[in-house]
XYZ file of C-alpha atoms in Angstrom:
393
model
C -30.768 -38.535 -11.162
C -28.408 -36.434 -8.951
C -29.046 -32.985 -9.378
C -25.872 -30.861 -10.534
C -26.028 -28.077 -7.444
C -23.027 -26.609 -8.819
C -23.873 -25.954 -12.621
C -24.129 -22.360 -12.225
C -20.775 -22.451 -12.155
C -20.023 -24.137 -15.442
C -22.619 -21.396 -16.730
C -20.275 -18.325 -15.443
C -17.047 -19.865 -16.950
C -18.699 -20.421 -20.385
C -19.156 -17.182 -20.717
C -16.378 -16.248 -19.469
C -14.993 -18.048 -22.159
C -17.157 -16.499 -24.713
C -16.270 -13.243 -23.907
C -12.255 -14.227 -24.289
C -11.510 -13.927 -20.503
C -9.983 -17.620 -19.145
C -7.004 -17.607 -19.818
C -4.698 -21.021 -20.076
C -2.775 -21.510 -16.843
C 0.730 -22.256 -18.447
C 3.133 -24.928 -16.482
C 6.630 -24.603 -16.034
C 8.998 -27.244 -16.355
C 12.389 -26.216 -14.425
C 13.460 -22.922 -12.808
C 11.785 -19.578 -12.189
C 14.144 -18.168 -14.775
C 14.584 -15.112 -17.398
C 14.465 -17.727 -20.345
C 12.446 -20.631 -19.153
C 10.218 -23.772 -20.374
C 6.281 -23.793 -19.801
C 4.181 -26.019 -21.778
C 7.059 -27.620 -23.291
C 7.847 -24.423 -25.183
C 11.025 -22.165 -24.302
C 10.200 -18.842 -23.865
C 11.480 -15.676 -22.979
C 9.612 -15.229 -19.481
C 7.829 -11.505 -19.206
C 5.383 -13.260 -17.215
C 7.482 -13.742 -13.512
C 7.588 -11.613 -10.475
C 11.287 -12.699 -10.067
C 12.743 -9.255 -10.765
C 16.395 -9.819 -9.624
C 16.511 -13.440 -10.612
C 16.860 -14.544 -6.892
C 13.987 -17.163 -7.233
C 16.971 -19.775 -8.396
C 19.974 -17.863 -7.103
C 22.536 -20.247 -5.865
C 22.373 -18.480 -2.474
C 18.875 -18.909 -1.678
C 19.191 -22.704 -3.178
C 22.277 -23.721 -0.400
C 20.565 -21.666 2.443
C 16.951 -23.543 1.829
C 19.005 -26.780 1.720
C 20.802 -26.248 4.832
C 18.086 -25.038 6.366
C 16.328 -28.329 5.957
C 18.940 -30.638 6.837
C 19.137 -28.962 10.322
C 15.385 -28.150 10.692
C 13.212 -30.554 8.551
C 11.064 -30.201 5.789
C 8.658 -28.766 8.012
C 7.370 -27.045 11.221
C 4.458 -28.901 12.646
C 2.373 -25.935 13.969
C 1.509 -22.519 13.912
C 3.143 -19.685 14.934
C 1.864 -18.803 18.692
C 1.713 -22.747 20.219
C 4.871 -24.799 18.626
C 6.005 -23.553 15.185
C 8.207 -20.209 16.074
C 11.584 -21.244 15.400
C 15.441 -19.627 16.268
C 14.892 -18.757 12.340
C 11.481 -16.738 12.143
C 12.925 -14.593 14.871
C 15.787 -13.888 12.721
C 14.099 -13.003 9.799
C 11.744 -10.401 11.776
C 14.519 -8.832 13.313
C 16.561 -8.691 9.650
C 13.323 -7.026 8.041
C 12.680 -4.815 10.843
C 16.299 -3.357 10.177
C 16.066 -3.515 6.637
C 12.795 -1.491 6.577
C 13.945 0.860 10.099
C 11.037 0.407 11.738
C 10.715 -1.063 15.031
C 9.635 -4.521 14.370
C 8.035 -6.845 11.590
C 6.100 -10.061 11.074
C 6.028 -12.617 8.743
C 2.555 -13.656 7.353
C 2.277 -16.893 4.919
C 1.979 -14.867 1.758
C 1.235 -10.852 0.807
C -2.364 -11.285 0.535
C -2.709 -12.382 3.794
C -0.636 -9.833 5.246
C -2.831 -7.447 3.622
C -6.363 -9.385 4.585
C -5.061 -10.134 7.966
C -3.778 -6.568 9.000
C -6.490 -4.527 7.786
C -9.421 -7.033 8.994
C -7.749 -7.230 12.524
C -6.653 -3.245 13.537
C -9.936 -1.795 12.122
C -13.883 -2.695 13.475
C -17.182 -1.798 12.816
C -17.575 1.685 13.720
C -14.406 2.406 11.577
C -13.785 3.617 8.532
C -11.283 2.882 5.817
C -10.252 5.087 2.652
C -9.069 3.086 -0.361
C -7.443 3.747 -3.967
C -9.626 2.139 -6.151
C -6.975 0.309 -8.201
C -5.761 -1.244 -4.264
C -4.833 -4.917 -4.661
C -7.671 -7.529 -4.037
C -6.363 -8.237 -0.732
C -6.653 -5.131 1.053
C -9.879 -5.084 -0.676
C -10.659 -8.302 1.062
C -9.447 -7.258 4.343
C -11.415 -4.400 3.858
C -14.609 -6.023 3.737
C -13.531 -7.912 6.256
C -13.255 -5.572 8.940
C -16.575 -4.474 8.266
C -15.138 -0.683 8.499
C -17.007 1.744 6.086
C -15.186 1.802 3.082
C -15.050 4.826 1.263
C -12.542 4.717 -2.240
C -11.180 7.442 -3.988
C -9.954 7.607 -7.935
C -7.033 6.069 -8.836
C -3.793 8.637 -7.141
C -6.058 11.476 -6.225
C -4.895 13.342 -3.411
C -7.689 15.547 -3.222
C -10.465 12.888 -3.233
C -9.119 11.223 -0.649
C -8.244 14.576 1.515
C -12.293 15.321 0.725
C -13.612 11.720 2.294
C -11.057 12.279 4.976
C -12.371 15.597 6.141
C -16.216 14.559 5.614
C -16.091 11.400 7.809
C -17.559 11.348 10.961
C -15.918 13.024 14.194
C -14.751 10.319 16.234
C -13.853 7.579 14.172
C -10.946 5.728 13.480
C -9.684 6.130 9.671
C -7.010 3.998 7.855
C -5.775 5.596 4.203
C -4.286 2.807 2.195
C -2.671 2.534 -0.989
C -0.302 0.256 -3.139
C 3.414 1.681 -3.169
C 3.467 0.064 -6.702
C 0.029 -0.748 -8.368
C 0.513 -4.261 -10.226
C -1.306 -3.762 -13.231
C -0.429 -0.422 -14.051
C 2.648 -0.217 -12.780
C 2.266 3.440 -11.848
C 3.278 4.839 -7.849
C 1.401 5.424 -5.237
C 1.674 8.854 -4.750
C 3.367 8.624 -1.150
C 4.310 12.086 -0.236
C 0.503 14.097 -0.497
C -0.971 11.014 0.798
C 1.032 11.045 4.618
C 0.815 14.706 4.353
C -3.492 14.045 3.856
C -2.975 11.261 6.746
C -1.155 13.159 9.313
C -3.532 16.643 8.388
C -6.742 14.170 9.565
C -4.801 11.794 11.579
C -5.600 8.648 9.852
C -3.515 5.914 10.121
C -1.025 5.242 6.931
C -0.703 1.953 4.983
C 1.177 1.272 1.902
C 1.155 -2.017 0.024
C 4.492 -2.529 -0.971
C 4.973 -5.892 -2.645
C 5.982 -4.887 -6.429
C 8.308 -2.221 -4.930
C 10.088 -4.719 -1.748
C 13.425 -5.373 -4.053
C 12.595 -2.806 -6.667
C 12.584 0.508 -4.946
C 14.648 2.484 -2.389
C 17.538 2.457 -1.114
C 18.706 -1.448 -1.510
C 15.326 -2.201 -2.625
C 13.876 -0.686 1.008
C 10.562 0.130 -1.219
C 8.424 3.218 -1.702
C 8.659 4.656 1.797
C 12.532 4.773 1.557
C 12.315 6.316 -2.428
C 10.128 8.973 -0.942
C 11.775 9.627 2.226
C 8.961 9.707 4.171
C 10.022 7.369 6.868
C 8.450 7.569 10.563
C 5.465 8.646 8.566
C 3.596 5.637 7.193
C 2.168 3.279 10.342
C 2.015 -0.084 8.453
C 3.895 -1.280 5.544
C 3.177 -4.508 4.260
C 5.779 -6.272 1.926
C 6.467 -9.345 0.133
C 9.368 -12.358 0.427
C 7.745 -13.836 -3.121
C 8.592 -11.167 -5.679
C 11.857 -9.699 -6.074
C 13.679 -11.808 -3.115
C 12.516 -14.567 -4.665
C 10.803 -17.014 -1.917
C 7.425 -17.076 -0.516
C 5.468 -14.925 1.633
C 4.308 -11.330 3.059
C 5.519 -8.911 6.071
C 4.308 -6.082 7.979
C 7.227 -3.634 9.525
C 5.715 -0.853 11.693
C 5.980 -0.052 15.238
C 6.675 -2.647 17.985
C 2.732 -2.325 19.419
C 1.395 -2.733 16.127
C 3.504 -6.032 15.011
C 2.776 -7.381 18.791
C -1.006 -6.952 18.367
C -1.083 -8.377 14.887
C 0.739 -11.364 16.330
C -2.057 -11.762 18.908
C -4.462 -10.571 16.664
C -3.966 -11.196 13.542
C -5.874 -14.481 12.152
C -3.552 -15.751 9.041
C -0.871 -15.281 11.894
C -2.149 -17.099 14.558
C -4.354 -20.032 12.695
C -1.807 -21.188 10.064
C 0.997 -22.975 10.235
C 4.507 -21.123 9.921
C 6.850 -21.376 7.044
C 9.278 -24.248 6.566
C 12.686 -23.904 7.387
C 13.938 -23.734 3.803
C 11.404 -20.549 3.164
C 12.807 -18.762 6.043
C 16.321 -19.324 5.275
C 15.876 -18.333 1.581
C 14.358 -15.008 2.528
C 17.035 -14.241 4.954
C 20.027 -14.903 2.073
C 17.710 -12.877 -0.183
C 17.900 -10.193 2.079
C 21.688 -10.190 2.815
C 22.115 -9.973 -1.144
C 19.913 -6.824 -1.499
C 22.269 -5.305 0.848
C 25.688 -6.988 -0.609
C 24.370 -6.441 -3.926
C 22.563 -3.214 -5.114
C 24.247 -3.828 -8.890
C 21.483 -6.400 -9.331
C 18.949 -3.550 -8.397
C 20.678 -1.291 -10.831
C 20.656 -3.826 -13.992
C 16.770 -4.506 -13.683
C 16.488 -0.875 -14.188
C 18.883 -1.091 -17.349
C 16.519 -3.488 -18.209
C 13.339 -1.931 -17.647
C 14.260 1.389 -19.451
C 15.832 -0.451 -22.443
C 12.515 -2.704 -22.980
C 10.054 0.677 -21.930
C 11.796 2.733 -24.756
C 11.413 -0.035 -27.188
C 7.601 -0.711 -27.257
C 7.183 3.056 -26.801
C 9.363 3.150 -30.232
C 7.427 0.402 -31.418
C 4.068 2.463 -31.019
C 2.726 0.196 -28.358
C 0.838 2.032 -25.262
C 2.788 1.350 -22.094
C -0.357 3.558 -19.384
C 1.214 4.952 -16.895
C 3.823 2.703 -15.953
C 6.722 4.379 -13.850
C 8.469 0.473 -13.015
C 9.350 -2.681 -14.315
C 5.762 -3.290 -14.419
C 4.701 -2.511 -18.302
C 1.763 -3.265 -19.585
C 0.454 -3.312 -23.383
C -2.611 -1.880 -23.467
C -4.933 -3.790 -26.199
C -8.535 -2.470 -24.930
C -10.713 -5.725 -25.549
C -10.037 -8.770 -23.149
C -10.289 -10.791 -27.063
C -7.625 -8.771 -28.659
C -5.945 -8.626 -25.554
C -5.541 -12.805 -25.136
C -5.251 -13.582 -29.213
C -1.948 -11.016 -28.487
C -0.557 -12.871 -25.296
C -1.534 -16.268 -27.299
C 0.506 -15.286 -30.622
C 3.441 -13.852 -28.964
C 3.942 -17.440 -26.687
C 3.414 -19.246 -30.254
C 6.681 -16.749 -31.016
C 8.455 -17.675 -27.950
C 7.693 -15.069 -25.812
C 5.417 -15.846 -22.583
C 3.343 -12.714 -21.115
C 0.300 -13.028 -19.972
C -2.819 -10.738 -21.342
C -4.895 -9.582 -18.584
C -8.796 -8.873 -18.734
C -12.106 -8.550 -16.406
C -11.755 -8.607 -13.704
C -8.701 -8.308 -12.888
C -8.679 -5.005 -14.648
C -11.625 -2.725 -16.014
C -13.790 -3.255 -18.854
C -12.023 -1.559 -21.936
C -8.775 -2.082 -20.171
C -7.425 -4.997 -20.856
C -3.724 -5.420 -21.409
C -0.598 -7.771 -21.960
C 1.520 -7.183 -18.465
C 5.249 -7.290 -18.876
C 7.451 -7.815 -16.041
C 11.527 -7.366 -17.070
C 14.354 -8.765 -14.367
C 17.305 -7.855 -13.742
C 18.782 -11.431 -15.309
C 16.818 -10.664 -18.689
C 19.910 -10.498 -21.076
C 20.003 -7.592 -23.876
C 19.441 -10.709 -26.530
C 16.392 -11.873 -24.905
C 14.760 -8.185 -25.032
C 15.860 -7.597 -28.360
C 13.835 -10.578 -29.168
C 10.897 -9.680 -27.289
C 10.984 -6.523 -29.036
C 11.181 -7.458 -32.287
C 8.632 -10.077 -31.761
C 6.167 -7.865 -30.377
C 6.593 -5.716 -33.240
C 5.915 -8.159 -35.830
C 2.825 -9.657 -33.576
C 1.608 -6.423 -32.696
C 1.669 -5.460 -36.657
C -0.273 -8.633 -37.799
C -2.918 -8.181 -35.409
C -3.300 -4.464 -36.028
C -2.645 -3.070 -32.317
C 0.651 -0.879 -33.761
């Protein structure tokens, strides 16, 4: 009999299982939208990343399908041997204005931006200083680089000031943090960090994919909301979130975006976006600059919805953007919430080990801007009567 090499792995997801930690993975049936149909169930969708309701914007639809009548479906290679076309140019040169730095480049999705950038600028003898709520891909890239990694607690300045001035004369350091932390939904706390950065001269990343869209000027992200341009090196972003497409950036100076096009191993050993991906992204950005009133309803929208579970008695953390979480403490409690509330007819998602810490675990709610007041009215009221039955408020 043929031995089952790969059992172990049934073993781990059992009791993963037993401990209430798999959760279903839902399937949607029509458009990204703010009311929207998964598992054959309409619900109102807390669940999306689609914060201005781009994702199915009839914009983004007519450039993608222009885009592929001219170009194709497809590009046929990567980046650096056939598959730069007229229309990833364009789109680097739009971000690079859009974020005022010197240059950007377009990497097939945020978490290889991330991986890719920090595994290719730092080596061996380097070392790199992390919040330890960073997303899994610069925690990835990290380990990739095989820099030392050193982490600091979650937003404290002085920690990391303390590793900084304790490591090693002589060695390259990169501080990194997320501009918007996606569980929590708390800020990175940008201004002490580049002052910590340029005290020890450490090179100064920010992860900026929940706040591309959300934050700054037009949705310029947390370097712009903090003013503190000229003084973070690399800032990664995101096309998939709030401008509703696919994929990640890095903006920075023109050396750094020509190395990591060299250099950079997502870049150079996958194949480039289709036509209709590059197109969307470029009408999503011409909207965040024709219009900021979609910037300024999502935030009408994530007060309204904030204020109401905090009403409701609900713990929202730390959140300080559209990203709120429910704290429920148990990964059980937490999924037997998410579970009753879809039942309801509203879909958003609980959230447990490891993902986020033991003791931690949480329903994450994400508001858009093209939630109507009706559909968070509902939410509310059924999260009251859900949260009330299972004895969380």
């Amino acid at each position: 009999m043929h031995k089952n090499h790969l059992a172990y792995l049934q073993e781990q997801l059992d009791q993963r299982r037993r401990e209430g930690l798999v959760s279903p993975i839902r399937v949607l049936t029509g458009p990204q939208e703010h009311r929207a149909t998964f598992d054959g169930r309409s619900v109102v969708n807390l669940s999306s990343n689609n914060y201005l309701g781009l994702a199915n914007h009839p914009r983004l639809r007519a450039a993608a399908i222009a885009a592929v009548e001219r170009y194709g479906a497809g590009t046929g290679s990567v980046r650096t041997i056939a598959g730069t076309m007229e229309l990833h140019e364009e789109l680097e040169r739009r971000i690079a204005a859009f974020k005022q730095t010197e240059a950007a480049v377009v990497f097939q999705s945020g978490f290889t931006a991330n991986a890719g950038t920090v595994s290719s600028i730092l080596g061996l003898h380097d070392v790199v200083v992390s919040d330890e709520l960073n997303h899994a891909s610069i925690i990835d890239g990290c380990r990739l680089s095989r820099a030392t990694i050193k982490v600091y607690p979650h937003r404290n300045i002085d920690a990391a000031r303390a590793i900084l001035r304790d490591a090693p004369s002589g060695r390259r350091t990169l501080l990194i943090t997320d501009g918007v932390f996606s569980m929590d939904g708390d800020l990175g706390p940008l201004p002490g960090l580049v002052e910590v950065a340029d005290q020890f001269g450490a090179i100064m990343m920010v992860d900026d994919a929940h706040a591309s869209g959300v934050f700054g000027r037009n949705g310029r992200g947390t370097v712009d909301h903090f003013d503190v341009h000229g003084r973070v090196d690399v800032q990664v972003g995101t096309l998939s979130k709030a401008l509703g497409s696919l994929g990640g950036y890095v903006a920075g100076s023109r050396t750094l975006i020509d190395f990591l096009r060299d250099r950079g191993r997502p870049f150079v050993f996958s194949t480039s976006h289709p036509p209709a991906v590059v197109a969307a992204s470029i009408a999503a950005i011409d909207i965040l600059l024709e219009e900021p009133a979609l910037i300024d309803r999502l935030w009408e929208n994530t007060r309204f919805f904030k204020e109401g579970l905090q009403r409701l008695g609900f713990d929202t953390g730390a959140s300080e953007s559209p990203i709120t979480p429910v704290m429920a403490g148990e990964a059980s409690l937490a999924m037997r919430l998410s579970e009753r509330l879809f039942e309801e007819g509203v879909y958003a998602q609980g959230l447990g080990f490891p993902i986020v810490p033991r003791g931690r675990a949480r329903v994450r709610t994400i508001v858009s801007a093209a939630h109507t007041r009706e559909d968070l009215e509902y939410a509310l009221d059924t999260f009251r009567r859900v949260g009330a039955e299972l004895g969380i408020v």
